[in-house]
Amino acid sequence: MKYLLFGTAFGFVLMKAEVISWFRIQEMFRFQDFHMYGIIGSAILVGIISIQIIKRLGVKDIYGNPIKLSDKDPSQIKRYLIGGSLFGFGWALTGACPGPLFALLGSGITVILVPIFFALVGTWVYGYLQPKLPH
Amino acid sequence: MDFLTQPWPWYVAGPVIGLFIPFLLITANKALGISSSLRHACAACVPAKVPFFDYDWKKDGSWNLLFVLGVVIGGVLGGFVFANPDPINLSQSTISDLSELGITNFNGLVPAEIFNWSFVFTLPGFIILGIGGFLVGFGARYAGGCTSGHAISGLSNLQLASLFAVIGFFTGGLIITHLIYPILF
């Protein structure tokens, strides 16, 4: 249940930040306003500081377990650049990355079910083709 | 109450988004990420013996699916209960650029010209909403994460891999915006 509440809070913040807006994404890719860069940049800055504090002080989770932070393998450069660019195509077209797709559905934009459905198809096709793709 | 109905400036919204990272790590030992939910949904509904979907999605993915269901509810709160009555305060240059593409309705969160059911059945509409959606799902799994998993979580953990992915996100987005949109509309 707590995840439902956390997700609700996250979705609400995405709405208030307006990062769910196709207009804001266009403004970002046209470098015409600082809004999106300010949000992404300050979110990362807060994230970096938090993770450094967690790592350096050895902060535990509320159950007393060590916090797991998994590293991603930077040697698979092809998957990040090719996969990332394909994702960027989709982001600029739909004006929404996965979080905003779901928040927009809640906000009553029912046609967003079309990109959500196709995102599921895309995920499945990736899973099917994975062994054949360069990584 | 204004705080709940008005849009938040970047210096409020950004740090709050960033705080979700330590909050999720400390209260649940989970790394923030949204697009994995799409994989869990595939694994739950159509695994079809594909190895990529052959894992215990209930164990690994239930939390993520619940989180995403919450994001939908957050959308209800932000879109209906505490909706901002005014149009988005876009920069004038974006408004004039988009007007040249034929987008003239700037009320609401997304352009009504694109986000309606009849536009889906046109070629540009299918490219934007259908192929665009496909690429969001395909690209996110290929890259191993989306804006939340790579740009926010990954860069916060100083992952070089996430920097490559974010360079990809922007390369793709700039190509669509500056090279494809002028042809598409």
Tab-separated table of C-alpha atoms in Angstrom:
chain	number	residue	atom	x	y	z
A	1	MET	CA	0.000	0.000	0.000
A	2	LYS	CA	2.749	2.486	0.790
A	3	TYR	CA	3.959	2.247	-2.817
A	4	LEU	CA	0.531	3.344	-4.023
A	5	LEU	CA	0.797	6.434	-1.816
A	6	PHE	CA	4.372	7.192	-2.898
A	7	GLY	CA	3.342	6.828	-6.535
A	8	THR	CA	0.384	9.144	-5.993
A	9	ALA	CA	2.681	11.776	-4.510
A	10	PHE	CA	5.156	11.334	-7.384
A	11	GLY	CA	2.415	11.620	-10.019
A	12	PHE	CA	1.044	14.750	-8.351
A	13	VAL	CA	4.499	16.351	-8.307
A	14	LEU	CA	4.982	15.523	-12.016
A	15	MET	CA	1.685	17.300	-12.726
A	16	LYS	CA	2.593	20.379	-10.672
A	17	ALA	CA	6.042	20.470	-12.293
A	18	GLU	CA	4.327	20.440	-15.722
A	19	VAL	CA	6.947	17.961	-16.971
A	20	ILE	CA	3.995	15.920	-18.253
A	21	SER	CA	3.234	18.584	-20.853
A	22	TRP	CA	3.996	18.025	-24.545
A	23	PHE	CA	4.370	21.824	-24.719
A	24	ARG	CA	7.067	21.868	-22.016
A	25	ILE	CA	8.986	19.068	-23.753
A	26	GLN	CA	8.934	21.031	-27.023
A	27	GLU	CA	10.105	24.137	-25.166
A	28	MET	CA	12.979	22.081	-23.747
A	29	PHE	CA	14.106	20.589	-27.063
A	30	ARG	CA	13.956	24.088	-28.593
A	31	PHE	CA	16.060	25.557	-25.716
A	32	GLN	CA	13.471	28.297	-25.229
A	33	ASP	CA	12.965	28.181	-21.483
A	34	PHE	CA	14.952	27.162	-18.414
A	35	HIS	CA	12.000	25.420	-16.693
A	36	MET	CA	12.744	21.788	-17.692
A	37	TYR	CA	16.507	22.175	-17.322
A	38	GLY	CA	16.008	23.739	-13.896
A	39	ILE	CA	13.807	20.837	-12.793
A	40	ILE	CA	16.027	18.051	-14.121
A	41	GLY	CA	19.211	19.778	-12.940
A	42	SER	CA	18.007	20.552	-9.414
A	43	ALA	CA	16.461	17.075	-9.046
A	44	ILE	CA	19.819	15.496	-9.963
A	45	LEU	CA	21.713	17.857	-7.640
A	46	VAL	CA	19.477	16.910	-4.691
A	47	GLY	CA	19.818	13.247	-5.709
A	48	ILE	CA	23.630	13.412	-5.873
A	49	ILE	CA	23.893	15.073	-2.454
A	50	SER	CA	21.446	12.564	-0.915
A	51	ILE	CA	23.233	9.526	-2.323
A	52	GLN	CA	26.627	10.842	-1.216
A	53	ILE	CA	25.266	11.311	2.323
A	54	ILE	CA	23.763	7.791	2.252
A	55	LYS	CA	27.037	6.267	1.007
A	56	ARG	CA	29.438	8.195	3.240
A	57	LEU	CA	27.446	7.838	6.439
A	58	GLY	CA	26.387	4.262	5.623
A	59	VAL	CA	22.720	5.188	6.131
A	60	LYS	CA	20.486	2.115	6.540
A	61	ASP	CA	16.877	1.758	5.419
A	62	ILE	CA	14.098	1.973	8.029
A	63	TYR	CA	14.326	-1.784	8.607
A	64	GLY	CA	18.049	-1.553	9.351
A	65	ASN	CA	19.227	-3.113	6.064
A	66	PRO	CA	22.125	-1.625	4.097
A	67	ILE	CA	20.877	0.432	1.153
A	68	LYS	CA	21.343	-1.288	-2.218
A	69	LEU	CA	22.662	0.907	-5.028
A	70	SER	CA	23.330	-1.077	-8.171
A	71	ASP	CA	25.856	0.090	-10.741
A	72	LYS	CA	25.074	0.085	-14.444
A	73	ASP	CA	27.706	-1.334	-16.792
A	74	PRO	CA	29.167	1.603	-18.775
A	75	SER	CA	30.978	-0.720	-21.221
A	76	GLN	CA	27.667	-1.448	-22.990
A	77	ILE	CA	27.901	1.937	-24.658
A	78	LYS	CA	25.919	0.862	-27.762
A	79	ARG	CA	22.767	0.046	-25.849
A	80	TYR	CA	22.793	3.381	-24.045
A	81	LEU	CA	23.402	5.501	-27.139
A	82	ILE	CA	21.154	3.575	-29.569
A	83	GLY	CA	18.443	2.707	-27.054
A	84	GLY	CA	18.659	6.194	-25.579
A	85	SER	CA	18.253	7.868	-28.984
A	86	LEU	CA	15.250	5.680	-29.840
A	87	PHE	CA	13.745	6.623	-26.495
A	88	GLY	CA	14.481	10.287	-27.288
A	89	PHE	CA	12.538	9.962	-30.569
A	90	GLY	CA	9.564	8.625	-28.630
A	91	TRP	CA	9.901	11.272	-25.908
A	92	ALA	CA	9.817	14.150	-28.394
A	93	LEU	CA	6.972	12.606	-30.422
A	94	THR	CA	4.576	11.763	-27.588
A	95	GLY	CA	5.897	14.583	-25.385
A	96	ALA	CA	5.861	12.097	-22.549
A	97	CYS	CA	8.237	9.655	-20.941
A	98	PRO	CA	6.763	6.712	-18.996
A	99	GLY	CA	5.877	8.545	-15.739
A	100	PRO	CA	3.996	11.328	-17.550
A	101	LEU	CA	2.176	8.777	-19.757
A	102	PHE	CA	0.535	7.377	-16.621
A	103	ALA	CA	-0.048	10.781	-14.983
A	104	LEU	CA	-1.709	12.099	-18.160
A	105	LEU	CA	-4.013	9.085	-18.193
A	106	GLY	CA	-5.160	10.082	-14.704
A	107	SER	CA	-5.609	13.684	-15.783
A	108	GLY	CA	-8.284	12.568	-18.220
A	109	ILE	CA	-6.375	12.517	-21.546
A	110	THR	CA	-7.846	9.171	-22.595
A	111	VAL	CA	-6.083	9.045	-25.968
A	112	ILE	CA	-2.820	8.563	-24.031
A	113	LEU	CA	-3.941	4.904	-23.854
A	114	VAL	CA	-2.671	4.634	-27.439
A	115	PRO	CA	0.987	5.467	-26.618
A	116	ILE	CA	0.727	3.431	-23.384
A	117	PHE	CA	-0.457	0.401	-25.372
A	118	PHE	CA	2.295	0.865	-27.961
A	119	ALA	CA	4.906	1.366	-25.209
A	120	LEU	CA	3.907	-2.074	-23.895
A	121	VAL	CA	4.223	-3.474	-27.428
A	122	GLY	CA	7.652	-1.814	-27.753
A	123	THR	CA	8.772	-3.266	-24.435
A	124	TRP	CA	7.641	-6.729	-25.517
A	125	VAL	CA	9.326	-6.474	-28.931
A	126	TYR	CA	12.571	-5.416	-27.221
A	127	GLY	CA	12.354	-8.460	-24.948
A	128	TYR	CA	11.767	-10.701	-27.948
A	129	LEU	CA	14.621	-9.213	-30.022
A	130	GLN	CA	17.066	-8.712	-27.144
A	131	PRO	CA	19.445	-11.581	-28.040
A	132	LYS	CA	19.816	-10.218	-31.596
A	133	LEU	CA	20.402	-6.536	-30.755
A	134	PRO	CA	23.857	-4.959	-30.271
A	135	HIS	CA	24.416	-3.989	-26.621
B	1	MET	CA	-4.581	26.154	-1.353
B	2	ASP	CA	-2.924	28.152	-4.125
B	3	PHE	CA	0.113	25.960	-3.624
B	4	LEU	CA	-1.932	22.911	-4.651
B	5	THR	CA	-3.675	24.397	-7.681
B	6	GLN	CA	-0.874	26.558	-9.073
B	7	PRO	CA	2.028	25.032	-11.050
B	8	TRP	CA	5.268	24.856	-9.070
B	9	PRO	CA	8.354	26.781	-10.178
B	10	TRP	CA	11.356	24.661	-11.158
B	11	TYR	CA	13.260	25.410	-7.939
B	12	VAL	CA	10.429	23.816	-5.936
B	13	ALA	CA	9.426	20.966	-8.269
B	14	GLY	CA	12.992	19.853	-9.117
B	15	PRO	CA	14.273	19.419	-5.545
B	16	VAL	CA	11.021	17.673	-4.529
B	17	ILE	CA	11.471	15.190	-7.411
B	18	GLY	CA	15.091	14.704	-6.330
B	19	LEU	CA	14.012	13.963	-2.749
B	20	PHE	CA	12.048	10.931	-3.974
B	21	ILE	CA	15.404	9.187	-4.483
B	22	PRO	CA	16.565	9.133	-0.822
B	23	PHE	CA	12.953	8.795	0.336
B	24	LEU	CA	12.407	5.580	-1.684
B	25	LEU	CA	15.854	4.246	-0.781
B	26	ILE	CA	15.428	4.826	2.936
B	27	THR	CA	11.793	3.831	3.361
B	28	ALA	CA	11.726	0.947	0.884
B	29	ASN	CA	15.282	0.264	-0.374
B	30	LYS	CA	14.050	0.781	-3.947
B	31	ALA	CA	15.642	2.762	-6.777
B	32	LEU	CA	13.257	5.200	-8.460
B	33	GLY	CA	12.285	4.083	-11.966
B	34	ILE	CA	9.067	3.972	-13.943
B	35	SER	CA	9.656	2.126	-17.211
B	36	SER	CA	10.389	-1.239	-15.534
B	37	SER	CA	6.659	-1.360	-14.824
B	38	LEU	CA	6.118	-1.906	-18.562
B	39	ARG	CA	8.399	-4.945	-18.433
B	40	HIS	CA	6.608	-6.307	-15.366
B	41	ALA	CA	3.253	-5.821	-17.118
B	42	CYS	CA	4.542	-7.794	-20.135
B	43	ALA	CA	5.936	-10.505	-17.864
B	44	ALA	CA	2.587	-10.734	-16.079
B	45	CYS	CA	0.358	-10.748	-19.179
B	46	VAL	CA	2.243	-12.052	-22.240
B	47	PRO	CA	5.512	-13.731	-21.160
B	48	ALA	CA	5.308	-16.125	-24.179
B	49	LYS	CA	8.431	-18.011	-23.005
B	50	VAL	CA	10.659	-15.034	-23.910
B	51	PRO	CA	13.642	-15.234	-21.507
B	52	PHE	CA	13.502	-11.449	-20.878
B	53	PHE	CA	10.043	-11.902	-19.342
B	54	ASP	CA	10.770	-15.151	-17.528
B	55	TYR	CA	11.233	-14.018	-13.911
B	56	ASP	CA	9.144	-13.670	-10.780
B	57	TRP	CA	7.392	-10.400	-11.633
B	58	LYS	CA	5.283	-10.532	-8.479
B	59	LYS	CA	8.373	-10.553	-6.305
B	60	ASP	CA	10.419	-8.025	-8.301
B	61	GLY	CA	7.728	-5.871	-9.791
B	62	SER	CA	4.678	-5.595	-7.558
B	63	TRP	CA	5.994	-2.511	-5.801
B	64	ASN	CA	6.717	-0.827	-9.159
B	65	LEU	CA	3.274	-1.632	-10.589
B	66	LEU	CA	1.604	-0.235	-7.455
B	67	PHE	CA	3.798	2.865	-7.671
B	68	VAL	CA	2.725	3.429	-11.277
B	69	LEU	CA	-0.935	2.953	-10.372
B	70	GLY	CA	-0.293	5.672	-7.810
B	71	VAL	CA	1.128	7.925	-10.544
B	72	VAL	CA	-2.222	7.591	-12.365
B	73	ILE	CA	-4.026	8.663	-9.165
B	74	GLY	CA	-1.555	11.555	-8.840
B	75	GLY	CA	-2.645	12.535	-12.346
B	76	VAL	CA	-6.284	12.556	-11.211
B	77	LEU	CA	-5.363	14.838	-8.296
B	78	GLY	CA	-3.305	17.181	-10.470
B	79	GLY	CA	-5.679	17.117	-13.429
B	80	PHE	CA	-9.086	17.317	-11.745
B	81	VAL	CA	-9.013	17.890	-7.979
B	82	PHE	CA	-6.244	20.504	-7.889
B	83	ALA	CA	-6.219	21.444	-11.566
B	84	ASN	CA	-4.517	24.629	-12.680
B	85	PRO	CA	-7.253	26.701	-14.383
B	86	ASP	CA	-4.775	28.684	-16.505
B	87	PRO	CA	-2.864	27.693	-19.642
B	88	ILE	CA	0.804	26.732	-19.182
B	89	ASN	CA	3.056	29.763	-19.031
B	90	LEU	CA	5.094	28.867	-22.127
B	91	SER	CA	7.813	31.053	-23.569
B	92	GLN	CA	6.639	33.317	-26.372
B	93	SER	CA	9.153	31.834	-28.817
B	94	THR	CA	7.791	28.308	-28.278
B	95	ILE	CA	4.259	29.569	-28.868
B	96	SER	CA	5.252	31.212	-32.132
B	97	ASP	CA	7.312	28.173	-33.302
B	98	LEU	CA	4.443	25.772	-32.593
B	99	SER	CA	1.911	28.110	-34.200
B	100	GLU	CA	3.949	27.864	-37.392
B	101	LEU	CA	3.519	24.080	-37.200
B	102	GLY	CA	-0.249	24.598	-36.960
B	103	ILE	CA	-0.631	24.135	-33.208
B	104	THR	CA	-2.730	27.045	-32.022
B	105	ASN	CA	-4.619	25.755	-28.976
B	106	PHE	CA	-2.432	26.402	-25.938
B	107	ASN	CA	-5.080	25.686	-23.317
B	108	GLY	CA	-4.605	22.533	-21.288
B	109	LEU	CA	-1.543	20.406	-20.609
B	110	VAL	CA	-1.187	18.980	-24.112
B	111	PRO	CA	-2.225	20.282	-27.556
B	112	ALA	CA	-5.824	19.359	-28.380
B	113	GLU	CA	-4.847	19.126	-32.071
B	114	ILE	CA	-2.653	16.078	-31.322
B	115	PHE	CA	-4.229	14.440	-28.302
B	116	ASN	CA	-7.623	13.472	-29.644
B	117	TRP	CA	-8.968	10.139	-30.846
B	118	SER	CA	-9.609	11.152	-34.448
B	119	PHE	CA	-5.985	12.329	-34.931
B	120	VAL	CA	-4.743	8.815	-34.035
B	121	PHE	CA	-6.198	7.537	-37.314
B	122	THR	CA	-4.193	9.959	-39.484
B	123	LEU	CA	-0.617	9.243	-40.599
B	124	PRO	CA	1.028	12.007	-38.496
B	125	GLY	CA	-1.208	11.036	-35.584
B	126	PHE	CA	-0.192	7.397	-35.786
B	127	ILE	CA	3.489	8.369	-36.028
B	128	ILE	CA	3.279	10.667	-32.993
B	129	LEU	CA	1.055	8.602	-30.678
B	130	GLY	CA	1.564	5.042	-31.979
B	131	ILE	CA	5.173	4.861	-33.176
B	132	GLY	CA	6.173	7.434	-30.552
B	133	GLY	CA	4.724	5.236	-27.829
B	134	PHE	CA	6.399	2.140	-29.276
B	135	LEU	CA	9.780	3.918	-29.240
B	136	VAL	CA	9.290	5.060	-25.634
B	137	GLY	CA	8.800	1.433	-24.564
B	138	PHE	CA	11.372	-0.141	-26.877
B	139	GLY	CA	14.017	2.540	-26.283
B	140	ALA	CA	13.587	2.600	-22.511
B	141	ARG	CA	14.211	-1.162	-22.222
B	142	TYR	CA	17.007	-1.115	-24.794
B	143	ALA	CA	18.720	1.675	-22.835
B	144	GLY	CA	17.861	-0.024	-19.531
B	145	GLY	CA	15.876	2.889	-18.125
B	146	CYS	CA	13.940	6.059	-18.884
B	147	THR	CA	14.069	9.639	-17.669
B	148	SER	CA	13.493	8.621	-14.060
B	149	GLY	CA	15.785	5.564	-14.006
B	150	HIS	CA	18.678	7.064	-15.966
B	151	ALA	CA	18.431	10.875	-15.913
B	152	ILE	CA	17.296	11.206	-12.290
B	153	SER	CA	18.313	8.002	-10.451
B	154	GLY	CA	21.316	7.064	-12.586
B	155	LEU	CA	22.945	10.487	-12.801
B	156	SER	CA	22.314	11.015	-9.074
B	157	ASN	CA	24.388	7.887	-8.497
B	158	LEU	CA	27.054	9.276	-10.894
B	159	GLN	CA	26.644	6.438	-13.399
B	160	LEU	CA	28.601	6.951	-16.620
B	161	ALA	CA	26.160	4.588	-18.371
B	162	SER	CA	23.296	6.929	-17.509
B	163	LEU	CA	25.197	9.890	-18.949
B	164	PHE	CA	25.490	7.990	-22.268
B	165	ALA	CA	21.768	7.218	-22.126
B	166	VAL	CA	20.834	10.850	-21.432
B	167	ILE	CA	23.044	11.987	-24.340
B	168	GLY	CA	21.009	9.527	-26.425
B	169	PHE	CA	17.685	10.880	-25.083
B	170	PHE	CA	18.618	14.411	-26.138
B	171	THR	CA	20.084	13.400	-29.495
B	172	GLY	CA	16.832	11.622	-30.329
B	173	GLY	CA	14.648	14.441	-29.063
B	174	LEU	CA	16.551	17.133	-30.955
B	175	ILE	CA	16.376	15.145	-34.222
B	176	ILE	CA	12.589	14.757	-33.950
B	177	THR	CA	11.985	18.355	-32.896
B	178	HIS	CA	14.211	20.080	-35.433
B	179	LEU	CA	14.307	17.694	-38.402
B	180	ILE	CA	11.154	15.572	-38.310
B	181	TYR	CA	8.453	17.886	-36.948
B	182	PRO	CA	8.822	20.418	-39.783
B	183	ILE	CA	8.103	17.564	-42.267
B	184	LEU	CA	5.414	15.848	-40.191
B	185	PHE	CA	3.014	18.780	-39.844
